[in-house]
Tab-separated table of C-alpha atoms in Angstrom:
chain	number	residue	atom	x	y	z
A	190	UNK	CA	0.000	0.000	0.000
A	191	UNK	CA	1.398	3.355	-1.085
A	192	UNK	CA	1.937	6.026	1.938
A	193	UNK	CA	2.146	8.868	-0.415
A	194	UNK	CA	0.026	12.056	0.216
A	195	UNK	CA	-3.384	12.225	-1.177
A	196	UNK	CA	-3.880	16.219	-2.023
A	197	UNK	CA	-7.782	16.974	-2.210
A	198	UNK	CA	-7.278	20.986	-3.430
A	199	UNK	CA	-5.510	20.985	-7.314
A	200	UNK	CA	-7.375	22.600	-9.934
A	201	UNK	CA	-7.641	22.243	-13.749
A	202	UNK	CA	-9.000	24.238	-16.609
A	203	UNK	CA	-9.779	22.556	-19.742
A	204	UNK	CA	-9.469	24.998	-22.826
A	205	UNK	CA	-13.550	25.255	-23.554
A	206	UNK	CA	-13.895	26.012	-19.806
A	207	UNK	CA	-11.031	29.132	-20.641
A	208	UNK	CA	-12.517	30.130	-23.761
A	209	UNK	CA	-16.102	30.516	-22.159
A	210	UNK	CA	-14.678	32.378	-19.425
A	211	UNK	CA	-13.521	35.020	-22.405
A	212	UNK	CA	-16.648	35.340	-24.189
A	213	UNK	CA	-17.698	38.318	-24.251
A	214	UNK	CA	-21.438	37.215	-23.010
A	215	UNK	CA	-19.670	35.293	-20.264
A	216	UNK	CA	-20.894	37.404	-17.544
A	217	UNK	CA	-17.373	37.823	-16.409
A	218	UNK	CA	-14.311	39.911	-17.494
A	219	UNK	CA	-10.774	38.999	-17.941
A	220	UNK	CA	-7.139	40.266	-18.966
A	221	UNK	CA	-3.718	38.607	-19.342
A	222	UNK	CA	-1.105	40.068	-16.441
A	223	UNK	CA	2.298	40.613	-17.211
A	224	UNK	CA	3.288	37.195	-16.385
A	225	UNK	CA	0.789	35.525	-18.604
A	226	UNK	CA	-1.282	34.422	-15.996
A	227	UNK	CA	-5.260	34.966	-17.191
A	228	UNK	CA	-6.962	36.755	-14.759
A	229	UNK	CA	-10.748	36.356	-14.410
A	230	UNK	CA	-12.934	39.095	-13.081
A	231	UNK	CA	-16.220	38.361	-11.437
A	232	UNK	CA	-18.618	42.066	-10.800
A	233	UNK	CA	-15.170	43.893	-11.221
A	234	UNK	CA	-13.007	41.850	-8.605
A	235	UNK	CA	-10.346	39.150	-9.055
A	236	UNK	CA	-11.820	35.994	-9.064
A	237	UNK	CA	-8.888	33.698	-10.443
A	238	UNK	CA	-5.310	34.433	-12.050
A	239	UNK	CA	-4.718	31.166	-13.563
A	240	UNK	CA	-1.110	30.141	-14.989
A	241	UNK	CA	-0.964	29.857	-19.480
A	242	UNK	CA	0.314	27.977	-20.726
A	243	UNK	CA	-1.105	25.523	-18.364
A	244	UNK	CA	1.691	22.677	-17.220
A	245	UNK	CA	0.565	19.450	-18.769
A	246	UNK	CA	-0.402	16.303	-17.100
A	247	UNK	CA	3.090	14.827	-17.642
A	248	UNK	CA	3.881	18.478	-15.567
A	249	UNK	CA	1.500	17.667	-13.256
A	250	UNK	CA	2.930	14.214	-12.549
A	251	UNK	CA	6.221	14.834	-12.096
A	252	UNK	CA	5.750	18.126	-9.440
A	253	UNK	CA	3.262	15.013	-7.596
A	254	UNK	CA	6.708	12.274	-7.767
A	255	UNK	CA	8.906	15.309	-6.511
A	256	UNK	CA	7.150	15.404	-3.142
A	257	UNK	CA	6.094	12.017	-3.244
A	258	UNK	CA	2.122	12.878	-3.296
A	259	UNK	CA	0.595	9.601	-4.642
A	260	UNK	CA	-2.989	10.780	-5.687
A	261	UNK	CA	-4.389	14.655	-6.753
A	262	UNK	CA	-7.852	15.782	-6.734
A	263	UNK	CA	-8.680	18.357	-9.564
A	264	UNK	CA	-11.465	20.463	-9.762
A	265	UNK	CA	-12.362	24.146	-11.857
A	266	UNK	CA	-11.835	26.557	-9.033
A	267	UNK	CA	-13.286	29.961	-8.997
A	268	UNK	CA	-15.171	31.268	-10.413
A	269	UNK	CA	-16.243	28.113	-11.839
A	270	UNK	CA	-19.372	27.959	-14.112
A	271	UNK	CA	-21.528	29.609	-12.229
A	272	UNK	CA	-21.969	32.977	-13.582
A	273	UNK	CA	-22.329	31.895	-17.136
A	274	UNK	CA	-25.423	31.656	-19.575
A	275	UNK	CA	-27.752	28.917	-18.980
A	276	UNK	CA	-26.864	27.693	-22.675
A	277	UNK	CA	-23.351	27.937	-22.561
A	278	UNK	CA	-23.205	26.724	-18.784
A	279	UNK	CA	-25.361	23.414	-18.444
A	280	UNK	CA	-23.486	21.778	-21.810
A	281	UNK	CA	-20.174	23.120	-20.847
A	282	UNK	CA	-20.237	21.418	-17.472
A	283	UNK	CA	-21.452	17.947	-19.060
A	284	UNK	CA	-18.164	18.369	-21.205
A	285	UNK	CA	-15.761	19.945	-18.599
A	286	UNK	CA	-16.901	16.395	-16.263
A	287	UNK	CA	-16.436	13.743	-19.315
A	288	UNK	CA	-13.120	15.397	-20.167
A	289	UNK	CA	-12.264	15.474	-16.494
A	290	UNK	CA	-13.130	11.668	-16.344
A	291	UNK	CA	-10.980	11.672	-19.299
A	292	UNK	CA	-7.605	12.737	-17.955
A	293	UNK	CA	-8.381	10.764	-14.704
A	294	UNK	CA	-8.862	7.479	-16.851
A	295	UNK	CA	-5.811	7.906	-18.628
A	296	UNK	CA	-3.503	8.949	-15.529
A	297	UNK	CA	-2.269	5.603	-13.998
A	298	UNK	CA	-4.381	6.112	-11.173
A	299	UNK	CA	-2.871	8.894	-9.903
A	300	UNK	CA	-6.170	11.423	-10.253
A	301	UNK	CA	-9.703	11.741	-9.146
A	302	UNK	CA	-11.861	14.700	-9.290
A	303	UNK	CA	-14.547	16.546	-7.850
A	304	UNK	CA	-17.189	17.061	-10.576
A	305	UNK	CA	-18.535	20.540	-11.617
A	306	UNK	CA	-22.750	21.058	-11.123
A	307	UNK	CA	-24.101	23.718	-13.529
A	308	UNK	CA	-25.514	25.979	-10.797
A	309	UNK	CA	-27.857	28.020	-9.770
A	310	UNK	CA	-29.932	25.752	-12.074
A	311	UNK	CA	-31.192	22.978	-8.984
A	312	UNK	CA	-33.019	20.992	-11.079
A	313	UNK	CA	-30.203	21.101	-14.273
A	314	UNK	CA	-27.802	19.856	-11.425
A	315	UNK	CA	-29.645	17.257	-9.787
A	316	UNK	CA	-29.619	15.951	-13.299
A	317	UNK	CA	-26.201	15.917	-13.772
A	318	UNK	CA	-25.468	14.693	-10.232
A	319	UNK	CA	-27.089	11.789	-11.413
A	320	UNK	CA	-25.388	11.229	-14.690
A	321	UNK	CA	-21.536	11.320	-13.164
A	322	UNK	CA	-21.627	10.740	-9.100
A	323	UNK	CA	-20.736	7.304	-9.560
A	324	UNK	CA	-18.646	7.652	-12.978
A	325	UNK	CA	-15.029	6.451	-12.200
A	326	UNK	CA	-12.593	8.678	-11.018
A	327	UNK	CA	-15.142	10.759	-9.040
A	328	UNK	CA	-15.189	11.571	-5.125
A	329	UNK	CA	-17.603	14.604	-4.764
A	330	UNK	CA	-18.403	17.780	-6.034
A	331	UNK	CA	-17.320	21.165	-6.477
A	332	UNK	CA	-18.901	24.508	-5.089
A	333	UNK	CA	-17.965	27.957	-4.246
A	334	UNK	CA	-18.776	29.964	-1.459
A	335	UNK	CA	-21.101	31.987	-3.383
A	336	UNK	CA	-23.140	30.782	-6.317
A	337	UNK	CA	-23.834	33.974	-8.716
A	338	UNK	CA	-24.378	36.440	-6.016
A	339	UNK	CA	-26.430	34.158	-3.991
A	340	UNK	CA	-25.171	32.419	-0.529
A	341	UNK	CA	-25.362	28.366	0.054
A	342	UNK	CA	-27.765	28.855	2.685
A	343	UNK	CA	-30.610	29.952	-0.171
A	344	UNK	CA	-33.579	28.008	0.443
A	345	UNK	CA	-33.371	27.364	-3.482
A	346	UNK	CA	-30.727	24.422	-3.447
A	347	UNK	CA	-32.440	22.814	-0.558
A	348	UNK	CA	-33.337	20.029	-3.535
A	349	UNK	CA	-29.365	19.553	-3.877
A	350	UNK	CA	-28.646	19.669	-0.388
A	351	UNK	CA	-30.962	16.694	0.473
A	352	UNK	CA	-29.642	14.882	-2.585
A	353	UNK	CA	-26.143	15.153	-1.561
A	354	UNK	CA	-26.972	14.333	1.810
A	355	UNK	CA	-29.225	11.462	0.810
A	356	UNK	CA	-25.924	10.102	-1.079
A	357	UNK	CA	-23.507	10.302	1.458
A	358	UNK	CA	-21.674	12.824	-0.975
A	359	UNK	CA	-18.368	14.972	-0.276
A	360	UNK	CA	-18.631	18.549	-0.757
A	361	UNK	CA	-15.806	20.422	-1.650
A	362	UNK	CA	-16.122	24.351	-1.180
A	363	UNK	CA	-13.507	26.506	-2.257
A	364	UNK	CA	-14.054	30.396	-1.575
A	365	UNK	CA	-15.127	32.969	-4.690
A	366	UNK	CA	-15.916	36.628	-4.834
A	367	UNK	CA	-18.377	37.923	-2.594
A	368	UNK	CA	-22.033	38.553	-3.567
A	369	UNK	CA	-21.130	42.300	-3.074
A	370	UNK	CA	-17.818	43.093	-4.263
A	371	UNK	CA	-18.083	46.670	-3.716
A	372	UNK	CA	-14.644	47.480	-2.034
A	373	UNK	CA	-13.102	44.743	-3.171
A	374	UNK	CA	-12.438	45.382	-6.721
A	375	UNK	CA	-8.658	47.528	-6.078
A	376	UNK	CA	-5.558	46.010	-5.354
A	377	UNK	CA	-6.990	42.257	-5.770
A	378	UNK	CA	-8.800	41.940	-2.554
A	379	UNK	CA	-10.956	39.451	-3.236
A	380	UNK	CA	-8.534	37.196	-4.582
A	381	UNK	CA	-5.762	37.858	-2.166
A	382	UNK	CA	-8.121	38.016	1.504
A	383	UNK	CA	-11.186	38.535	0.895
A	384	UNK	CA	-11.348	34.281	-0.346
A	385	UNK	CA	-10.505	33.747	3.437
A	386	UNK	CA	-13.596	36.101	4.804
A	387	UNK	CA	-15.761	34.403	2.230
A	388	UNK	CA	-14.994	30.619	3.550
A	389	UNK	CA	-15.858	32.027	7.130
A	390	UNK	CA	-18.929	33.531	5.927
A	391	UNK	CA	-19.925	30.643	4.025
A	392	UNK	CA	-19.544	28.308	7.397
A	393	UNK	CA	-21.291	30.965	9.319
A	394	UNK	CA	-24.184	30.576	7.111
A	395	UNK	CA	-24.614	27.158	7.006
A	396	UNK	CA	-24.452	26.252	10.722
A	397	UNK	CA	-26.594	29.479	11.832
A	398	UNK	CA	-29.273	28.572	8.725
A	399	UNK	CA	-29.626	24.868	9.909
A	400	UNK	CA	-27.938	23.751	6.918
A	401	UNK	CA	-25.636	21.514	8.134
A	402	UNK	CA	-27.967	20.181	10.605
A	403	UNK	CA	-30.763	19.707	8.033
A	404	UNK	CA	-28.588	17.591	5.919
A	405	UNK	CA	-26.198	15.825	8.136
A	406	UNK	CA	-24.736	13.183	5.830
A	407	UNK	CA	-23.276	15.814	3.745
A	408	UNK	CA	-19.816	15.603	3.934
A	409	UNK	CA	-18.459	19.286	3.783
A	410	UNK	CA	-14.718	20.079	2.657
A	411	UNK	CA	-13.807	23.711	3.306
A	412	UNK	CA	-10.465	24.597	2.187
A	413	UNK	CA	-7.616	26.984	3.045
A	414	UNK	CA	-7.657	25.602	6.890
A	415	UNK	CA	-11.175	27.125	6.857
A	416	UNK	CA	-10.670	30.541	6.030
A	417	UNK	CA	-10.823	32.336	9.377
A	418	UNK	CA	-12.439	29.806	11.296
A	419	UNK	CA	-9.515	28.586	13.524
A	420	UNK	CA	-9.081	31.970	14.695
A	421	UNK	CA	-12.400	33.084	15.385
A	422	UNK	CA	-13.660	29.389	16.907
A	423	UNK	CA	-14.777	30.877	19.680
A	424	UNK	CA	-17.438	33.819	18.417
A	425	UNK	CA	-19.208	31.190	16.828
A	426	UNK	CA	-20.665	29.923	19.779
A	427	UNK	CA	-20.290	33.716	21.754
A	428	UNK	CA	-22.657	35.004	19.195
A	429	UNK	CA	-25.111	32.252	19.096
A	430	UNK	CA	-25.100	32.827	22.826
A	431	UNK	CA	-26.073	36.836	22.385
A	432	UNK	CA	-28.744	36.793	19.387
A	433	UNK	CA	-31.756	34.683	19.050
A	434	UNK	CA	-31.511	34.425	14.920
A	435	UNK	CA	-28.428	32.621	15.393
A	436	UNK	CA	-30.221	30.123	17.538
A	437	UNK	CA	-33.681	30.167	15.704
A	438	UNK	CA	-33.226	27.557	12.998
A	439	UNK	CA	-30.369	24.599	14.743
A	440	UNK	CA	-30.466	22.492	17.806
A	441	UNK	CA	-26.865	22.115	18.106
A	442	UNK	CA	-24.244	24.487	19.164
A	443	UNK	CA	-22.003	25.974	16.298
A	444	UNK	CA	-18.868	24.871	17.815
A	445	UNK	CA	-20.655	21.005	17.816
A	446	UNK	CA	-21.255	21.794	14.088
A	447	UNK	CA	-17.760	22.883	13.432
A	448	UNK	CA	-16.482	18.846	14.615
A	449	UNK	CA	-18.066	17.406	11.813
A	450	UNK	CA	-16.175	19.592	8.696
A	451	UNK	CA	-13.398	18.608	7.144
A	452	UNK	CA	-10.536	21.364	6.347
A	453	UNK	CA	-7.749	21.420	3.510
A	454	UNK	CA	-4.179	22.302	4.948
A	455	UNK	CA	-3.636	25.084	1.737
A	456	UNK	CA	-1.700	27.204	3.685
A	457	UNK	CA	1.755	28.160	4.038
A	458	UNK	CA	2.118	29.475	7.133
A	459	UNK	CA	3.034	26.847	9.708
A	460	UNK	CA	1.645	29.347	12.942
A	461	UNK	CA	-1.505	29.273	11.611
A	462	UNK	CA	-1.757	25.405	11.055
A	463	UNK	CA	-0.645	25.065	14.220
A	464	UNK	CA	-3.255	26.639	15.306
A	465	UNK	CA	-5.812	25.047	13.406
A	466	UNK	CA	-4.912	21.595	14.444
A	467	UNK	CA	-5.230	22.394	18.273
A	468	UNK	CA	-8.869	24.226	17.803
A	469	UNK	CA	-10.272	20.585	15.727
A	470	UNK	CA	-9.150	17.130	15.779
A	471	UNK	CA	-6.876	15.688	13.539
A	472	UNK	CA	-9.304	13.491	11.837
A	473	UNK	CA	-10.870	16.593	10.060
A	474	UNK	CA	-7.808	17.786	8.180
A	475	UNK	CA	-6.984	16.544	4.403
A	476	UNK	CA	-3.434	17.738	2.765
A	477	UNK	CA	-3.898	20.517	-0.158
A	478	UNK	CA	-1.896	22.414	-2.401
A	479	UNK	CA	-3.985	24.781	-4.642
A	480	UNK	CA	-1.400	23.055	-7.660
A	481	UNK	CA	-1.015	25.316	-9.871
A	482	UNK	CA	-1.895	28.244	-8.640
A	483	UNK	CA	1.207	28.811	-6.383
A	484	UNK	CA	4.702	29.362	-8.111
A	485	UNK	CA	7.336	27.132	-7.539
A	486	UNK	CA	5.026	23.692	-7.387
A	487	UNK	CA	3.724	21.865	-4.215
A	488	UNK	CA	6.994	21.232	-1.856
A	489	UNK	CA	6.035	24.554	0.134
A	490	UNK	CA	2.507	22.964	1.352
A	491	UNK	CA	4.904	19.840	1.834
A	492	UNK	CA	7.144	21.674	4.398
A	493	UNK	CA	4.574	23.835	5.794
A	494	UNK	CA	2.784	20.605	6.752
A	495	UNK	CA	6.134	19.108	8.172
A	496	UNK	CA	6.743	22.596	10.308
A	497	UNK	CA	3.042	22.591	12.008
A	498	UNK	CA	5.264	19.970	14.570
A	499	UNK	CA	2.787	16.905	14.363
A	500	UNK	CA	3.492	13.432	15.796
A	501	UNK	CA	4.033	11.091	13.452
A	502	UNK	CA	0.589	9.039	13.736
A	503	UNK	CA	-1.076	12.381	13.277
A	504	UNK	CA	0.742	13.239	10.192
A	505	UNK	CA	-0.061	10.612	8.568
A	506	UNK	CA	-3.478	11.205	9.110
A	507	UNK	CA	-3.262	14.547	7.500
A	508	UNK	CA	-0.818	12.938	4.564
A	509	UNK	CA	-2.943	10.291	3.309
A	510	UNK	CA	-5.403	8.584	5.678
A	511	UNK	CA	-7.609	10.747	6.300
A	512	UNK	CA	-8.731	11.592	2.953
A	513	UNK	CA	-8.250	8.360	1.969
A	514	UNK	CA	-11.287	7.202	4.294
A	515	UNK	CA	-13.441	9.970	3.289
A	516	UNK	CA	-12.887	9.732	-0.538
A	517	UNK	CA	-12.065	5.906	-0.662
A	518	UNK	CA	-9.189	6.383	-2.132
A	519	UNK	CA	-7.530	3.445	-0.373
């Protein structure tokens, strides 16, 4: 049995999905930096800055053998489909998931994915939950934070919600721009810290709505340690305490909710894991490395993971075992 690391957070972005994001009736705006990188605008903010050319699979493979990570989850990260025509969006994310299935097939068993949904279209996505949940190569699906200026809580993807939670599914959510972006748009805010205030948000949401205790067997993945969460663990429960809407529509404490996420190590600042991994158990962290958003390939999430100072056992965990439980990976 391989001990390699099994990294839940890489991203991918097939040409169509690049070429609808420069349409000009894509609902989103874009411009090449000086480095190449194409960055994506969602309501005037910075919503992605992704590398072009992008590396190749073979690329791909060998930055995985380099730090000895055995298995990568890919996904489309932000801004995803979600802000693009009906038309364009529900046949481009049937395409983007068979040519996802594609690469995985074809990659020596070193990738799985998390599959796109063509949201906010519920019923559109139910349908094409159905068509590639249990297509090989697939461990969950993807979300954002925000789906086209609407928050996960909206009562309108209750339908998914009990779906996935009827299926036992994993839920990967990765942070986008805000459904306001109104002093975000300068200096790349939303991209640089604003992602972080949006995954905090997001989990705010859900346990204060009832979400997570509506639909239980959901199994959420929040990445980038959480966002704020570690650090602000304790005003979940302070608040609940202090005003009634926070208590109105859940049973359970926040902090009780908070034990049964999952959180991606994307981080690369060892203080801060530290402190992430002595405010929730071990079991709930996966290893992530945002590949390739972050120059100079994956080793950094690789030693960041080795500073945090863990025993061995619960390394381990965090390596490889723990995601390979949840995504049966094994």
């Amino acid at each position: 049995m391989s001990a390699g690391l099994i990294d839940v957070h890489s991203h991918h972005y097939p040409g169509s999905y690049l070429d609808a994001c420069r349409r000009s009736d894509s609902g989103l705006e874009h411009y090449v930096r000086e480095d190449g990188r194409l960055v994506v605008l969602q309501d005037g903010a910075v919503a992605a800055a992704i590398p072009q050319p992008l590396p190749s699979m073979d690329h791909r493979v060998a930055m995985m053998d380099e730090v000895d990570v055995d298995v990568q989850v890919m996904s489309v990260s932000a801004p995803n489909v979600f802000r693009l025509p009906r038309d364009l969006r529900v046949p481009l994310t049937r395409d983007l998931n068979d040519e996802f299935g594609d690469l995985v097939s074809g990659g020596g068993g070193r990738l799985r994915f998390f599959a796109s949904l063509p949201l906010p279209d519920v019923d559109a996505s139910l349908a094409e939950l159905d068509r590639v949940l249990d297509a090989p190569g697939v461990v969950g699906v993807m979300l954002c934070t925000t789906v086209d200026r609407r928050t996960l809580d909206d009562d309108d993807f209750a339908p998914l919600w009990e779906e996935l939670s009827r299926r036992r599914a994993v839920a990967f959510v990765h942070p986008t721009t805000a459904c306001s972006t109104e002093g975000l748009r300068e200096f790349a805010l939303s991209l640089a810290l604003d992602f972080l205030a949006e995954t905090t948000n997001a989990i705010g949401r859900l346990t204060y709505s009832g979400t997570f205790e509506r639909y239980p067997d959901i199994r959420w993945i929040f990445s980038h340690l959480g966002g704020t969460v570690p650090f602000v663990h304790h005003r979940f429960d302070n608040y609940a305490g202090q005003f009634p809407e926070c208590r109105r529509h859940t049973t359970r404490r926040p902090s009780e909710q908070l034990r049964d996420l999952y959180f991606d190590t994307v981080s690369t600042h060892p203080a801060a894991m530290r402190c992430a991994f002595e405010t929730f158990d071990i079991s709930q962290f996966l290893f992530g490395t945002d590949y390739p958003h972050v120059p100079g390939g994956l080793r950094a999430f690789v030693e960041t993971l080795e500073a945090a100072g863990l025993p061995a056992e619960d390394l381990a965990r965090v390596r490889r075992h723990n995601a390979a439980a949840l995504l049966g990976i094994e």
